[in-house]
mmCIF file of C-alpha atoms in Angstrom:
data_model
loop_
_atom_site.group_PDB
_atom_site.id
_atom_site.type_symbol
_atom_site.label_atom_id
_atom_site.label_comp_id
_atom_site.label_asym_id
_atom_site.label_seq_id
_atom_site.Cartn_x
_atom_site.Cartn_y
_atom_site.Cartn_z
ATOM 1 C CA MET A 288 154.981 123.728 -164.846
ATOM 2 C CA GLU A 289 152.403 125.268 -166.545
ATOM 3 C CA PHE A 290 151.748 128.816 -165.330
ATOM 4 C CA LYS A 291 148.774 130.020 -164.193
ATOM 5 C CA ASP A 292 147.091 132.663 -165.779
ATOM 6 C CA TYR A 293 145.001 134.063 -162.967
ATOM 7 C CA TYR A 294 143.686 137.217 -165.090
ATOM 8 C CA ALA A 295 142.537 135.022 -167.244
ATOM 9 C CA LEU A 296 140.595 132.653 -165.675
ATOM 10 C CA LEU A 297 138.715 135.195 -164.255
ATOM 11 C CA GLY A 298 138.252 136.867 -167.401
ATOM 12 C CA VAL A 299 139.657 140.403 -166.371
ATOM 13 C CA GLU A 300 142.388 142.493 -167.402
ATOM 14 C CA PRO A 301 145.373 142.338 -165.263
ATOM 15 C CA ASP A 302 144.895 145.730 -164.149
ATOM 16 C CA ALA A 303 141.064 144.972 -163.216
ATOM 17 C CA ASP A 304 140.225 146.132 -159.907
ATOM 18 C CA THR A 305 138.869 144.591 -156.442
ATOM 19 C CA LYS A 306 135.766 145.406 -157.300
ATOM 20 C CA THR A 307 135.628 144.268 -160.806
ATOM 21 C CA ILE A 308 137.534 140.890 -159.793
ATOM 22 C CA LYS A 309 134.628 139.976 -156.903
ATOM 23 C CA THR A 310 132.289 140.094 -159.385
ATOM 24 C CA ALA A 311 134.020 137.843 -162.222
ATOM 25 C CA TYR A 312 134.487 135.181 -159.983
ATOM 26 C CA ARG A 313 130.731 135.676 -158.456
ATOM 27 C CA LYS A 314 129.343 135.349 -161.847
ATOM 28 C CA LEU A 315 131.797 131.946 -162.506
ATOM 29 C CA ALA A 316 131.127 130.515 -158.609
ATOM 30 C CA ARG A 317 127.718 130.526 -159.387
ATOM 31 C CA LYS A 318 128.029 128.994 -162.853
ATOM 32 C CA TYR A 319 130.636 126.478 -162.025
ATOM 33 C CA HIS A 320 130.170 125.838 -158.878
ATOM 34 C CA PRO A 321 129.607 121.661 -157.666
ATOM 35 C CA ASP A 322 126.894 122.000 -155.497
ATOM 36 C CA VAL A 323 125.061 123.527 -158.101
ATOM 37 C CA ASN A 324 125.640 121.982 -161.643
ATOM 38 C CA PRO A 325 125.954 118.595 -161.344
ATOM 39 C CA GLU A 326 127.948 118.258 -165.093
ATOM 40 C CA LYS A 327 130.934 116.781 -165.631
ATOM 41 C CA GLY A 328 134.069 118.800 -165.246
ATOM 42 C CA ALA A 329 132.513 121.994 -163.400
ATOM 43 C CA GLU A 330 133.842 121.107 -160.455
ATOM 44 C CA ASP A 331 137.772 121.198 -161.718
ATOM 45 C CA LYS A 332 136.420 124.384 -163.253
ATOM 46 C CA PHE A 333 135.146 125.618 -160.111
ATOM 47 C CA LYS A 334 138.424 125.117 -158.510
ATOM 48 C CA GLU A 335 140.345 126.683 -161.109
ATOM 49 C CA VAL A 336 138.483 129.545 -160.723
ATOM 50 C CA ALA A 337 138.367 129.679 -156.540
ATOM 51 C CA GLU A 338 142.290 128.938 -157.026
ATOM 52 C CA ALA A 339 142.565 132.970 -158.887
ATOM 53 C CA TYR A 340 140.179 134.383 -156.707
ATOM 54 C CA ASN A 341 141.789 133.804 -153.717
ATOM 55 C CA VAL A 342 145.079 135.058 -154.730
ATOM 56 C CA LEU A 343 143.994 137.515 -156.604
ATOM 57 C CA LYS A 344 141.600 138.990 -153.777
ATOM 58 C CA ASN A 345 144.714 139.228 -151.224
ATOM 59 C CA THR A 346 146.518 142.208 -151.755
ATOM 60 C CA GLU A 347 149.780 140.280 -150.426
ATOM 61 C CA ARG A 348 149.063 137.277 -152.806
ATOM 62 C CA ARG A 349 148.311 139.233 -156.158
ATOM 63 C CA ALA A 350 151.451 141.477 -155.523
ATOM 64 C CA GLU A 351 153.737 137.962 -155.581
ATOM 65 C CA TYR A 352 151.846 136.978 -158.350
ATOM 66 C CA ASP A 353 151.719 140.194 -160.346
ATOM 67 C CA GLU A 354 156.005 140.141 -159.996
ATOM 68 C CA MET A 355 155.998 136.709 -161.291
ATOM 69 C CA TYR A 356 153.483 137.758 -164.330
ATOM 70 C CA ARG A 357 155.333 140.538 -165.694
ATOM 71 C CA HIS A 358 158.738 139.083 -165.286
ATOM 72 C CA GLY A 359 156.946 137.004 -168.479
ATOM 73 C CA GLY A 360 155.869 133.600 -166.412
ATOM 74 C CA ARG A 361 153.211 133.219 -169.748
ATOM 75 C CA SER A 362 155.732 132.761 -172.050
ATOM 76 C CA HIS A 363 157.907 130.212 -171.040
ATOM 77 C CA GLN A 364 156.991 126.316 -172.102
ATOM 78 C CA GLY A 365 157.415 125.207 -168.259
ATOM 79 C CA PHE A 366 157.227 127.296 -165.004
ATOM 80 C CA GLU A 367 159.651 127.258 -161.767
ATOM 81 C CA PRO A 368 159.735 129.353 -159.431
ATOM 82 C CA PRO A 369 162.875 131.243 -159.049
ATOM 83 C CA PRO A 370 165.117 129.332 -156.657
ATOM 84 C CA GLY A 371 165.352 130.840 -153.397
ATOM 85 C CA TRP A 372 161.623 132.065 -153.901
ATOM 86 C CA GLN A 373 160.110 132.958 -149.949
ATOM 87 C CA GLY A 374 158.456 135.858 -151.331
ATOM 88 C CA GLY A 375 157.126 138.029 -148.488
ATOM 89 C CA ALA A 376 153.361 137.123 -147.414
ATOM 90 C CA SER A 377 153.228 135.793 -144.053
ATOM 91 C CA SER A 378 152.151 131.880 -142.894
ATOM 92 C CA ALA A 379 148.929 130.956 -142.042
ATOM 93 C CA GLY A 380 150.477 127.669 -140.982
ATOM 94 C CA HIS A 381 147.899 125.559 -142.624
ATOM 95 C CA GLN A 382 148.684 122.361 -144.485
ATOM 96 C CA SER A 383 148.800 122.213 -148.240
ATOM 97 C CA SER A 384 145.505 121.297 -149.609
ATOM 98 C CA ALA A 385 145.437 118.247 -152.441
ATOM 99 C CA ASP A 386 142.661 121.206 -153.841
ATOM 100 C CA PHE A 387 145.611 123.676 -155.214
ATOM 101 C CA SER A 388 147.269 123.172 -158.112
ATOM 102 C CA ASP A 389 150.991 122.606 -158.351
ATOM 103 C CA PHE A 390 151.272 126.116 -160.008
ATOM 104 C CA PHE A 391 149.676 127.403 -156.782
ATOM 105 C CA ASN A 392 151.509 125.179 -154.429
ATOM 106 C CA SER A 393 154.736 125.883 -155.811
ATOM 107 C CA ILE A 394 154.597 129.643 -155.301
ATOM 108 C CA PHE A 395 152.559 129.876 -151.813
ATOM 109 C CA GLY A 396 152.579 126.466 -150.829
ATOM 110 C CA GLN A 397 152.106 126.392 -146.775
ATOM 111 C CA ARG A 398 150.932 130.129 -146.967
ATOM 112 C CA GLY A 399 147.888 129.301 -148.900
ATOM 113 C CA GLY A 400 145.091 129.786 -146.025
ATOM 114 C CA GLY A 401 143.208 126.713 -147.182
ATOM 115 C CA PHE A 402 141.581 126.218 -149.769
ATOM 116 C CA ARG A 403 138.563 128.349 -148.904
ATOM 117 C CA GLY A 404 140.493 130.802 -147.142
ATOM 118 C CA TYR A 405 139.272 129.637 -143.915
ATOM 119 C CA SER A 406 142.560 129.319 -142.062
ATOM 120 C CA ASP A 407 142.799 133.096 -142.907
ATOM 121 C CA PHE A 408 140.793 133.683 -139.437
ATOM 122 C CA ASP A 409 140.735 129.978 -138.372
ATOM 123 C CA GLN A 410 144.076 128.645 -135.930
ATOM 124 C CA ARG A 411 142.672 126.008 -133.999
ATOM 125 C CA ALA A 412 143.909 122.387 -134.768
ATOM 126 C CA GLU A 413 141.056 120.969 -136.877
ATOM 127 C CA ARG A 414 139.235 117.737 -136.679
ATOM 128 C CA GLY A 415 139.754 115.906 -140.508
ATOM 129 C CA GLN A 416 137.883 115.970 -143.054
ATOM 130 C CA ASP A 417 134.771 113.813 -143.424
ATOM 131 C CA ILE A 418 134.522 111.693 -146.550
ATOM 132 C CA GLU A 419 131.057 110.896 -148.229
ATOM 133 C CA VAL A 420 131.007 107.480 -150.245
ATOM 134 C CA GLU A 421 127.932 106.271 -152.145
ATOM 135 C CA LEU A 422 126.826 102.688 -150.746
ATOM 136 C CA PRO A 423 124.672 100.784 -152.833
ATOM 137 C CA VAL A 424 122.509 98.309 -151.775
ATOM 138 C CA PHE A 425 120.277 95.312 -153.017
ATOM 139 C CA LEU A 426 116.721 95.153 -151.585
ATOM 140 C CA GLU A 427 118.001 91.434 -150.530
ATOM 141 C CA ASP A 428 120.500 93.105 -147.847
ATOM 142 C CA ILE A 429 117.885 95.410 -146.843
ATOM 143 C CA ILE A 430 115.767 92.830 -145.285
ATOM 144 C CA SER A 431 118.490 90.380 -144.183
ATOM 145 C CA ASP A 432 121.600 91.310 -141.390
ATOM 146 C CA ALA A 433 123.884 91.909 -144.308
ATOM 147 C CA SER A 434 126.568 93.549 -144.246
ATOM 148 C CA LYS A 435 128.809 94.864 -147.094
ATOM 149 C CA THR A 436 132.083 95.783 -147.335
ATOM 150 C CA ILE A 437 133.252 99.320 -148.392
ATOM 151 C CA GLU A 438 136.477 100.566 -150.072
ATOM 152 C CA TYR A 439 136.921 104.038 -150.484
ATOM 153 C CA THR A 440 140.426 106.259 -150.693
ATOM 154 C CA MET A 441 141.279 109.394 -148.148
ATOM 155 C CA PRO A 442 143.488 111.956 -148.214
ATOM 156 C CA VAL A 443 146.526 112.194 -145.465
ATOM 157 C CA HIS A 444 149.399 113.713 -144.927
ATOM 158 C CA GLU A 445 152.706 112.431 -144.885
ATOM 159 C CA ASN A 446 156.250 114.743 -144.069
ATOM 160 C CA GLY A 447 153.728 117.682 -146.171
ATOM 161 C CA GLN A 448 153.057 115.326 -148.572
ATOM 162 C CA ALA A 449 149.174 115.474 -149.437
ATOM 163 C CA LYS A 450 148.466 112.030 -151.193
ATOM 164 C CA ARG A 451 145.398 109.268 -150.844
ATOM 165 C CA VAL A 452 144.931 105.868 -148.862
ATOM 166 C CA ASN A 453 142.892 103.444 -149.724
ATOM 167 C CA LYS A 454 141.126 101.707 -146.933
ATOM 168 C CA LYS A 455 138.680 98.883 -147.071
ATOM 169 C CA LEU A 456 135.632 98.781 -143.527
ATOM 170 C CA ASN A 457 133.041 95.836 -143.196
ATOM 171 C CA VAL A 458 129.829 97.715 -142.528
ATOM 172 C CA LYS A 459 126.019 96.553 -141.506
ATOM 173 C CA ILE A 460 123.281 98.351 -143.327
ATOM 174 C CA PRO A 461 120.915 99.525 -140.347
ATOM 175 C CA LYS A 462 117.021 98.241 -140.630
ATOM 176 C CA GLY A 463 114.958 100.058 -142.284
ATOM 177 C CA VAL A 464 117.292 102.236 -144.268
ATOM 178 C CA CYS A 465 115.623 104.060 -146.938
ATOM 179 C CA ASP A 466 117.031 105.182 -150.388
ATOM 180 C CA GLY A 467 119.322 108.530 -150.397
ATOM 181 C CA GLU A 468 119.383 108.322 -146.752
ATOM 182 C CA ARG A 469 123.089 109.518 -144.731
ATOM 183 C CA VAL A 470 124.992 107.508 -142.052
ATOM 184 C CA ARG A 471 127.785 108.225 -140.067
ATOM 185 C CA LEU A 472 130.269 106.115 -139.798
ATOM 186 C CA LYS A 473 132.304 108.459 -136.526
ATOM 187 C CA GLY A 474 136.012 108.860 -137.308
ATOM 188 C CA GLN A 475 136.128 106.936 -139.961
ATOM 189 C CA GLY A 476 137.091 109.679 -142.046
ATOM 190 C CA ALA A 477 140.205 111.588 -142.815
ATOM 191 C CA PRO A 478 142.874 112.139 -139.990
ATOM 192 C CA GLY A 479 143.106 115.292 -138.155
ATOM 193 C CA GLN A 480 145.281 117.454 -137.809
ATOM 194 C CA ALA A 481 148.408 116.961 -135.041
ATOM 195 C CA SER A 482 145.951 115.376 -132.311
ATOM 196 C CA ALA A 483 143.280 116.421 -133.517
ATOM 197 C CA PRO A 484 140.383 113.545 -133.944
ATOM 198 C CA SER A 485 139.867 112.013 -137.511
ATOM 199 C CA GLY A 486 136.722 113.315 -139.648
ATOM 200 C CA ASP A 487 133.396 110.281 -140.336
ATOM 201 C CA LEU A 488 132.768 108.835 -143.275
ATOM 202 C CA TYR A 489 128.903 109.132 -144.033
ATOM 203 C CA LEU A 490 127.644 106.233 -146.348
ATOM 204 C CA HIS A 491 124.879 107.820 -149.119
ATOM 205 C CA ILE A 492 122.196 104.641 -149.513
ATOM 206 C CA ARG A 493 121.647 104.064 -152.665
ATOM 207 C CA ILE A 494 118.921 101.017 -153.197
ATOM 208 C CA VAL A 495 119.839 99.048 -156.619
ATOM 209 C CA PRO A 496 117.145 98.973 -158.769
ATOM 210 C CA HIS A 497 115.409 95.545 -158.880
ATOM 211 C CA PRO A 498 114.015 94.068 -162.065
ATOM 212 C CA MET A 499 110.881 93.088 -160.249
ATOM 213 C CA PHE A 500 110.109 95.304 -157.493
ATOM 214 C CA ASP A 501 109.531 99.314 -157.229
ATOM 215 C CA ILE A 502 109.778 101.217 -154.360
ATOM 216 C CA GLU A 503 107.751 103.448 -152.271
ATOM 217 C CA GLY A 504 109.154 104.821 -149.418
ATOM 218 C CA HIS A 505 108.916 101.248 -147.757
ATOM 219 C CA ASP A 506 106.229 100.348 -149.827
ATOM 220 C CA LEU A 507 107.449 97.585 -152.748
ATOM 221 C CA MET A 508 105.164 97.362 -155.863
ATOM 222 C CA MET A 509 105.201 94.503 -157.826
ATOM 223 C CA THR A 510 103.627 93.634 -161.405
ATOM 224 C CA LEU A 511 101.767 90.428 -162.241
ATOM 225 C CA PRO A 512 101.313 89.175 -165.582
ATOM 226 C CA ILE A 513 97.873 87.385 -165.994
ATOM 227 C CA ALA A 514 95.816 85.670 -168.501
ATOM 228 C CA PRO A 515 92.521 87.059 -169.677
ATOM 229 C CA TRP A 516 91.316 84.180 -168.478
ATOM 230 C CA GLU A 517 92.866 84.749 -164.921
ATOM 231 C CA ALA A 518 91.674 87.828 -164.797
ATOM 232 C CA ALA A 519 87.673 86.673 -165.748
ATOM 233 C CA LEU A 520 87.230 83.860 -163.710
ATOM 234 C CA GLY A 521 90.088 84.559 -161.154
ATOM 235 C CA ALA A 522 92.937 82.438 -160.384
ATOM 236 C CA LYS A 523 95.463 81.357 -157.580
ATOM 237 C CA VAL A 524 99.243 82.309 -158.217
ATOM 238 C CA THR A 525 102.221 81.612 -156.428
ATOM 239 C CA LEU A 526 104.330 85.300 -156.291
ATOM 240 C CA PRO A 527 107.669 85.821 -155.465
ATOM 241 C CA THR A 528 108.455 88.321 -152.684
ATOM 242 C CA LEU A 529 111.769 89.002 -150.743
ATOM 243 C CA SER A 530 110.905 86.765 -148.257
ATOM 244 C CA GLY A 531 109.937 83.876 -149.866
ATOM 245 C CA LYS A 532 107.252 82.689 -152.144
ATOM 246 C CA ILE A 533 103.252 83.655 -151.183
ATOM 247 C CA ASN A 534 99.994 82.152 -152.497
ATOM 248 C CA LEU A 535 97.565 84.418 -154.075
ATOM 249 C CA SER A 536 94.166 84.996 -154.913
ATOM 250 C CA VAL A 537 93.387 86.852 -158.221
ATOM 251 C CA PRO A 538 89.662 87.959 -157.713
ATOM 252 C CA PRO A 539 87.403 87.482 -160.465
ATOM 253 C CA ASN A 540 86.842 90.509 -162.996
ATOM 254 C CA SER A 541 89.950 91.344 -162.600
ATOM 255 C CA GLN A 542 90.950 94.720 -164.514
ATOM 256 C CA SER A 543 94.808 95.809 -165.570
ATOM 257 C CA GLY A 544 95.951 98.261 -163.263
ATOM 258 C CA GLN A 545 94.143 96.840 -160.255
ATOM 259 C CA LYS A 546 96.365 97.161 -157.357
ATOM 260 C CA LEU A 547 96.080 94.290 -153.985
ATOM 261 C CA ARG A 548 97.227 95.384 -151.252
ATOM 262 C CA LEU A 549 99.895 93.114 -149.079
ATOM 263 C CA LYS A 550 99.878 94.477 -145.839
ATOM 264 C CA GLY A 551 103.608 93.968 -144.013
ATOM 265 C CA LYS A 552 105.061 92.320 -147.167
ATOM 266 C CA GLY A 553 107.172 95.242 -148.315
ATOM 267 C CA LEU A 554 110.256 96.264 -146.417
ATOM 268 C CA PRO A 555 110.902 96.917 -143.395
ATOM 269 C CA THR A 556 111.286 100.077 -141.271
ATOM 270 C CA LYS A 557 112.747 100.673 -137.800
ATOM 271 C CA THR A 558 109.278 99.488 -136.504
ATOM 272 C CA GLU A 559 107.301 97.036 -138.771
ATOM 273 C CA ASN A 560 106.955 96.745 -142.178
ATOM 274 C CA GLY A 561 105.715 98.279 -145.623
ATOM 275 C CA ASP A 562 103.524 97.024 -147.534
ATOM 276 C CA LEU A 563 103.780 94.884 -151.036
ATOM 277 C CA TYR A 564 101.270 96.334 -153.834
ATOM 278 C CA VAL A 565 100.002 93.817 -156.376
ATOM 279 C CA ILE A 566 99.339 95.407 -159.746
ATOM 280 C CA PHE A 567 97.091 92.995 -162.481
ATOM 281 C CA LYS A 568 98.398 93.191 -166.140
ATOM 282 C CA ILE A 569 96.346 91.415 -168.176
ATOM 283 C CA VAL A 570 98.539 89.552 -171.182
ATOM 284 C CA ILE A 571 97.406 87.619 -173.949
ATOM 285 C CA PRO A 572 99.629 85.014 -176.106
ATOM 286 C CA ALA A 573 101.777 86.583 -178.812
ATOM 287 C CA THR A 574 100.317 83.909 -181.443
ATOM 288 C CA THR A 575 97.114 81.982 -181.490
ATOM 289 C CA THR A 576 96.650 78.631 -182.980
ATOM 290 C CA ASP A 577 92.742 77.990 -184.884
ATOM 291 C CA ALA A 578 91.689 75.994 -182.104
ATOM 292 C CA SER A 579 91.696 79.144 -179.895
ATOM 293 C CA LYS A 580 91.102 81.290 -182.708
ATOM 294 C CA ALA A 581 87.584 79.949 -182.917
ATOM 295 C CA LEU A 582 87.530 80.040 -179.415
ATOM 296 C CA TRP A 583 88.287 83.503 -179.214
ATOM 297 C CA GLN A 584 85.510 84.401 -181.743
ATOM 298 C CA SER A 585 82.741 82.696 -179.814
ATOM 299 C CA LEU A 586 83.627 84.272 -176.745
ATOM 300 C CA SER A 587 83.435 88.046 -178.861
ATOM 301 C CA GLU A 588 80.071 87.081 -180.020
ATOM 302 C CA ALA A 589 78.659 85.290 -176.599
ATOM 303 C CA THR A 590 80.040 88.817 -174.642
ATOM 304 C CA ALA A 591 77.957 92.173 -175.373
ATOM 305 C CA PHE A 592 81.170 94.616 -174.398
ATOM 306 C CA ASP A 593 82.087 97.601 -175.941
ATOM 307 C CA PRO A 594 85.366 98.498 -174.380
ATOM 308 C CA ARG A 595 85.219 101.638 -175.967
ATOM 309 C CA ALA A 596 81.934 103.321 -174.873
ATOM 310 C CA GLN A 597 83.302 105.585 -173.293
ATOM 311 C CA TRP A 598 84.395 107.352 -176.711
ATOM 312 C CA GLU A 599 81.326 107.240 -177.535
ATOM 313 C CA LYS A 600 79.546 108.585 -175.394
ATOM 314 C CA GLN A 601 81.772 110.973 -175.520
ATOM 315 C CA ASN A 602 81.024 112.468 -179.198
ATOM 316 C CA ALA A 603 77.618 111.967 -178.657
ATOM 317 C CA MET B 197 132.872 96.835 -137.042
ATOM 318 C CA PRO B 198 133.003 100.462 -136.860
ATOM 319 C CA ASP B 199 128.936 101.527 -134.740
ATOM 320 C CA LEU B 200 126.458 103.618 -137.125
ATOM 321 C CA ILE B 201 125.486 106.756 -135.805
ATOM 322 C CA PHE B 202 122.314 108.444 -137.249
ATOM 323 C CA LYS B 203 123.505 111.729 -134.380
ATOM 324 C CA VAL B 204 125.566 114.593 -134.642
ATOM 325 C CA SER B 205 126.529 117.733 -132.046
ATOM 326 C CA LEU B 206 126.805 120.817 -132.601
ATOM 327 C CA GLN B 207 130.261 120.351 -130.734
ATOM 328 C CA GLU B 208 131.454 118.002 -133.220
ATOM 329 C CA LEU B 209 130.595 120.135 -136.485
ATOM 330 C CA CYS B 210 132.061 122.308 -135.338
ATOM 331 C CA ALA B 211 135.521 121.244 -134.509
ATOM 332 C CA GLN B 212 135.616 121.027 -138.425
ATOM 333 C CA GLU B 213 137.251 123.360 -140.791
ATOM 334 C CA GLY B 214 135.257 126.157 -142.012
ATOM 335 C CA ILE B 215 132.095 125.316 -139.624
ATOM 336 C CA THR B 216 131.408 127.775 -136.660
ATOM 337 C CA GLU B 217 128.708 128.070 -133.965
ATOM 338 C CA THR B 218 127.488 131.281 -135.559
ATOM 339 C CA MET B 219 126.961 129.607 -139.072
ATOM 340 C CA ILE B 220 125.029 126.917 -137.790
ATOM 341 C CA ILE B 221 122.993 128.909 -135.881
ATOM 342 C CA GLU B 222 122.101 130.363 -138.891
ATOM 343 C CA VAL B 223 121.667 127.430 -140.631
ATOM 344 C CA VAL B 224 118.819 126.534 -137.892
ATOM 345 C CA GLU B 225 117.838 130.054 -138.060
ATOM 346 C CA HIS B 226 116.922 130.230 -142.042
ATOM 347 C CA GLY B 227 115.332 126.256 -141.648
ATOM 348 C CA ILE B 228 118.076 124.038 -143.578
ATOM 349 C CA ALA B 229 118.175 122.020 -140.772
ATOM 350 C CA GLU B 230 116.221 121.781 -137.329
ATOM 351 C CA PRO B 231 118.046 120.560 -133.952
ATOM 352 C CA LEU B 232 117.192 117.303 -132.772
ATOM 353 C CA ALA B 233 117.568 118.129 -128.982
ATOM 354 C CA GLY B 234 118.764 120.731 -127.227
ATOM 355 C CA ASP B 235 117.488 123.799 -125.118
ATOM 356 C CA HIS B 236 120.950 125.918 -125.920
ATOM 357 C CA CYS B 237 122.765 125.938 -129.133
ATOM 358 C CA GLN B 238 125.796 124.336 -127.340
ATOM 359 C CA ASP B 239 123.680 121.343 -126.498
ATOM 360 C CA TRP B 240 121.941 120.852 -130.304
ATOM 361 C CA VAL B 241 121.728 117.249 -131.895
ATOM 362 C CA PHE B 242 121.102 116.505 -135.876
ATOM 363 C CA GLU B 243 120.205 113.949 -137.276
ATOM 364 C CA SER B 244 123.265 112.833 -139.508
ATOM 365 C CA ASP B 245 121.022 113.278 -142.525
ATOM 366 C CA SER B 246 121.085 116.923 -142.761
ATOM 367 C CA VAL B 247 124.600 117.500 -141.999
ATOM 368 C CA HIS B 248 124.971 116.966 -145.754
ATOM 369 C CA TRP B 249 122.805 119.927 -146.501
ATOM 370 C CA MET B 250 124.445 121.989 -143.801
ATOM 371 C CA LYS B 251 127.993 121.684 -145.107
ATOM 372 C CA LYS B 252 126.200 122.485 -148.650
ATOM 373 C CA ALA B 253 124.637 125.429 -147.342
ATOM 374 C CA ILE B 254 127.812 126.522 -145.569
ATOM 375 C CA ARG B 255 130.024 126.027 -148.464
ATOM 376 C CA LEU B 256 127.799 127.777 -150.909
ATOM 377 C CA TYR B 257 127.839 130.668 -148.101
ATOM 378 C CA HIS B 258 131.615 130.977 -148.855
ATOM 379 C CA ASP B 259 132.336 129.914 -152.323
ATOM 380 C CA LEU B 260 129.341 132.179 -153.874
ATOM 381 C CA GLU B 261 129.529 134.842 -151.342
ATOM 382 C CA ILE B 262 125.344 134.870 -151.024
ATOM 383 C CA ASP B 263 123.196 135.611 -147.875
ATOM 384 C CA TRP B 264 121.464 132.990 -145.838
ATOM 385 C CA VAL B 265 118.389 133.423 -147.133
ATOM 386 C CA SER B 266 119.232 133.253 -150.950
ATOM 387 C CA ILE B 267 121.433 129.894 -149.173
ATOM 388 C CA SER B 268 117.740 128.881 -147.408
ATOM 389 C CA MET B 269 116.035 129.327 -150.858
ATOM 390 C CA VAL B 270 119.002 126.996 -152.725
ATOM 391 C CA ILE B 271 118.639 124.625 -150.622
ATOM 392 C CA ASP B 272 114.779 124.086 -150.753
ATOM 393 C CA LEU B 273 115.011 123.835 -154.321
ATOM 394 C CA LEU B 274 117.787 121.571 -154.792
ATOM 395 C CA GLN B 275 116.164 118.732 -152.179
ATOM 396 C CA GLN B 276 112.796 119.358 -153.852
ATOM 397 C CA LYS B 277 115.088 118.437 -157.260
ATOM 398 C CA ASP B 278 116.383 115.230 -155.525
ATOM 399 C CA THR B 279 112.910 113.945 -154.704
ATOM 400 C CA LEU B 280 111.240 114.742 -157.916
ATOM 401 C CA LEU B 281 114.185 113.018 -159.793
ATOM 402 C CA LYS B 282 113.647 110.200 -157.402
ATOM 403 C CA GLU B 283 109.804 110.397 -157.610
ATOM 404 C CA ASN B 284 109.921 110.713 -161.412
ATOM 405 C CA ALA B 285 112.884 107.553 -162.167
ATOM 406 C CA ARG B 286 110.697 105.405 -159.949
ATOM 407 C CA LEU B 287 106.961 106.611 -162.169
ATOM 408 C CA ARG B 288 108.817 105.348 -165.155
ATOM 409 C CA SER B 289 110.126 102.238 -164.050
ATOM 410 C CA GLN B 290 107.174 101.871 -162.954
ATOM 411 C CA LEU B 291 104.962 103.019 -166.361
ATOM 412 C CA GLU B 292 108.016 100.705 -168.644
ATOM 413 C CA ARG B 293 106.489 97.282 -166.808
ATOM 414 C CA PHE B 294 103.540 98.264 -168.259
ATOM 415 C CA VAL B 295 104.511 99.507 -171.675
ATOM 416 C CA ASN B 296 107.240 97.423 -172.702
ATOM 417 C CA SER B 297 106.429 94.044 -174.024
ATOM 418 C CA HIS B 298 105.678 90.991 -171.333
ATOM 419 C CA TYR B 299 106.798 88.417 -174.130
ATOM 420 C CA GLU B 300 110.177 89.835 -175.655
#
């Protein structure tokens, strides 16, 4: 396996003091921490940096590491810890985290003290880790009593080895759920140590964009294309909604962008329903026949209407 | 089918690695999360929605070694960012229904 140069990873000299190492770590951690940096590869970079800091900030671990560093560990194509390598650092009694590199585990293995160094001071039998899974949900699922199957992987420890197992679960979509909401499934997360309970599974609800509707909270928004004569004269229109077709009367002299509110035809909340807003969009045929052209011409002559009257007022 | 729950208690949170009662108190004191109920901190119960932000705050505390006031600011900004991104996506979608041609 590859020898990891922790000093190079942090950008410090091998004889750097603790203060320098700390400053270097903080700068890099701030840059690559996945909670503040959404870029691809940031999390991996952060884990590398955190692992380096985990070793170099601890006097005993740093001493062990320096031994190997000095004895040319870097120059080998491959790296294997010397046979029977025990090291002198005390055991923290914590399982290897899958977050550490193979290199780290080969040297510090059971003594890493937990990825974030939690177990350096925390010796209880820990509840299993929580897992968060994105659950894409269709609008149609929210209004029906739909259940969805989710698949995810879970880290488990078997015989001291960390591995991931696949899990499948059937979940009912809760009524009134919002986009971005996080819902908890108790006990469906990673198993705990020894007799400790399992962690939880959190479902991060993401509503899949709908081709016809936009969502604002529990209200739905829909654009209704209408012909110019429908806008001028009014019209009866059939609208598809999530719960079936409804009839709508377009009032005469409607404008593009005008909104009509249909109470209760939106998404269900925990107590009632949101509303559906219909927004008119006037569209004209892409081509005109000679006959319709003539009609348009007469109409323009018969109607005293300047759509740009406002502009002239401004320039007056 | 497993039960969906919308609440988590402080006890359950503290049973996990790296989360202590002291940290949860700091998180609440700095306005990062608010307990739904409970007069004493041992009785505190939180909305499952806020667990995500609480854990994020605690991770930042461990990993970036910054103070709780700064963390509170960061969480606040991250939440605002989430809201803005969502609003942006919605407005963009609405706009595209008007700007794009009705007849392809």
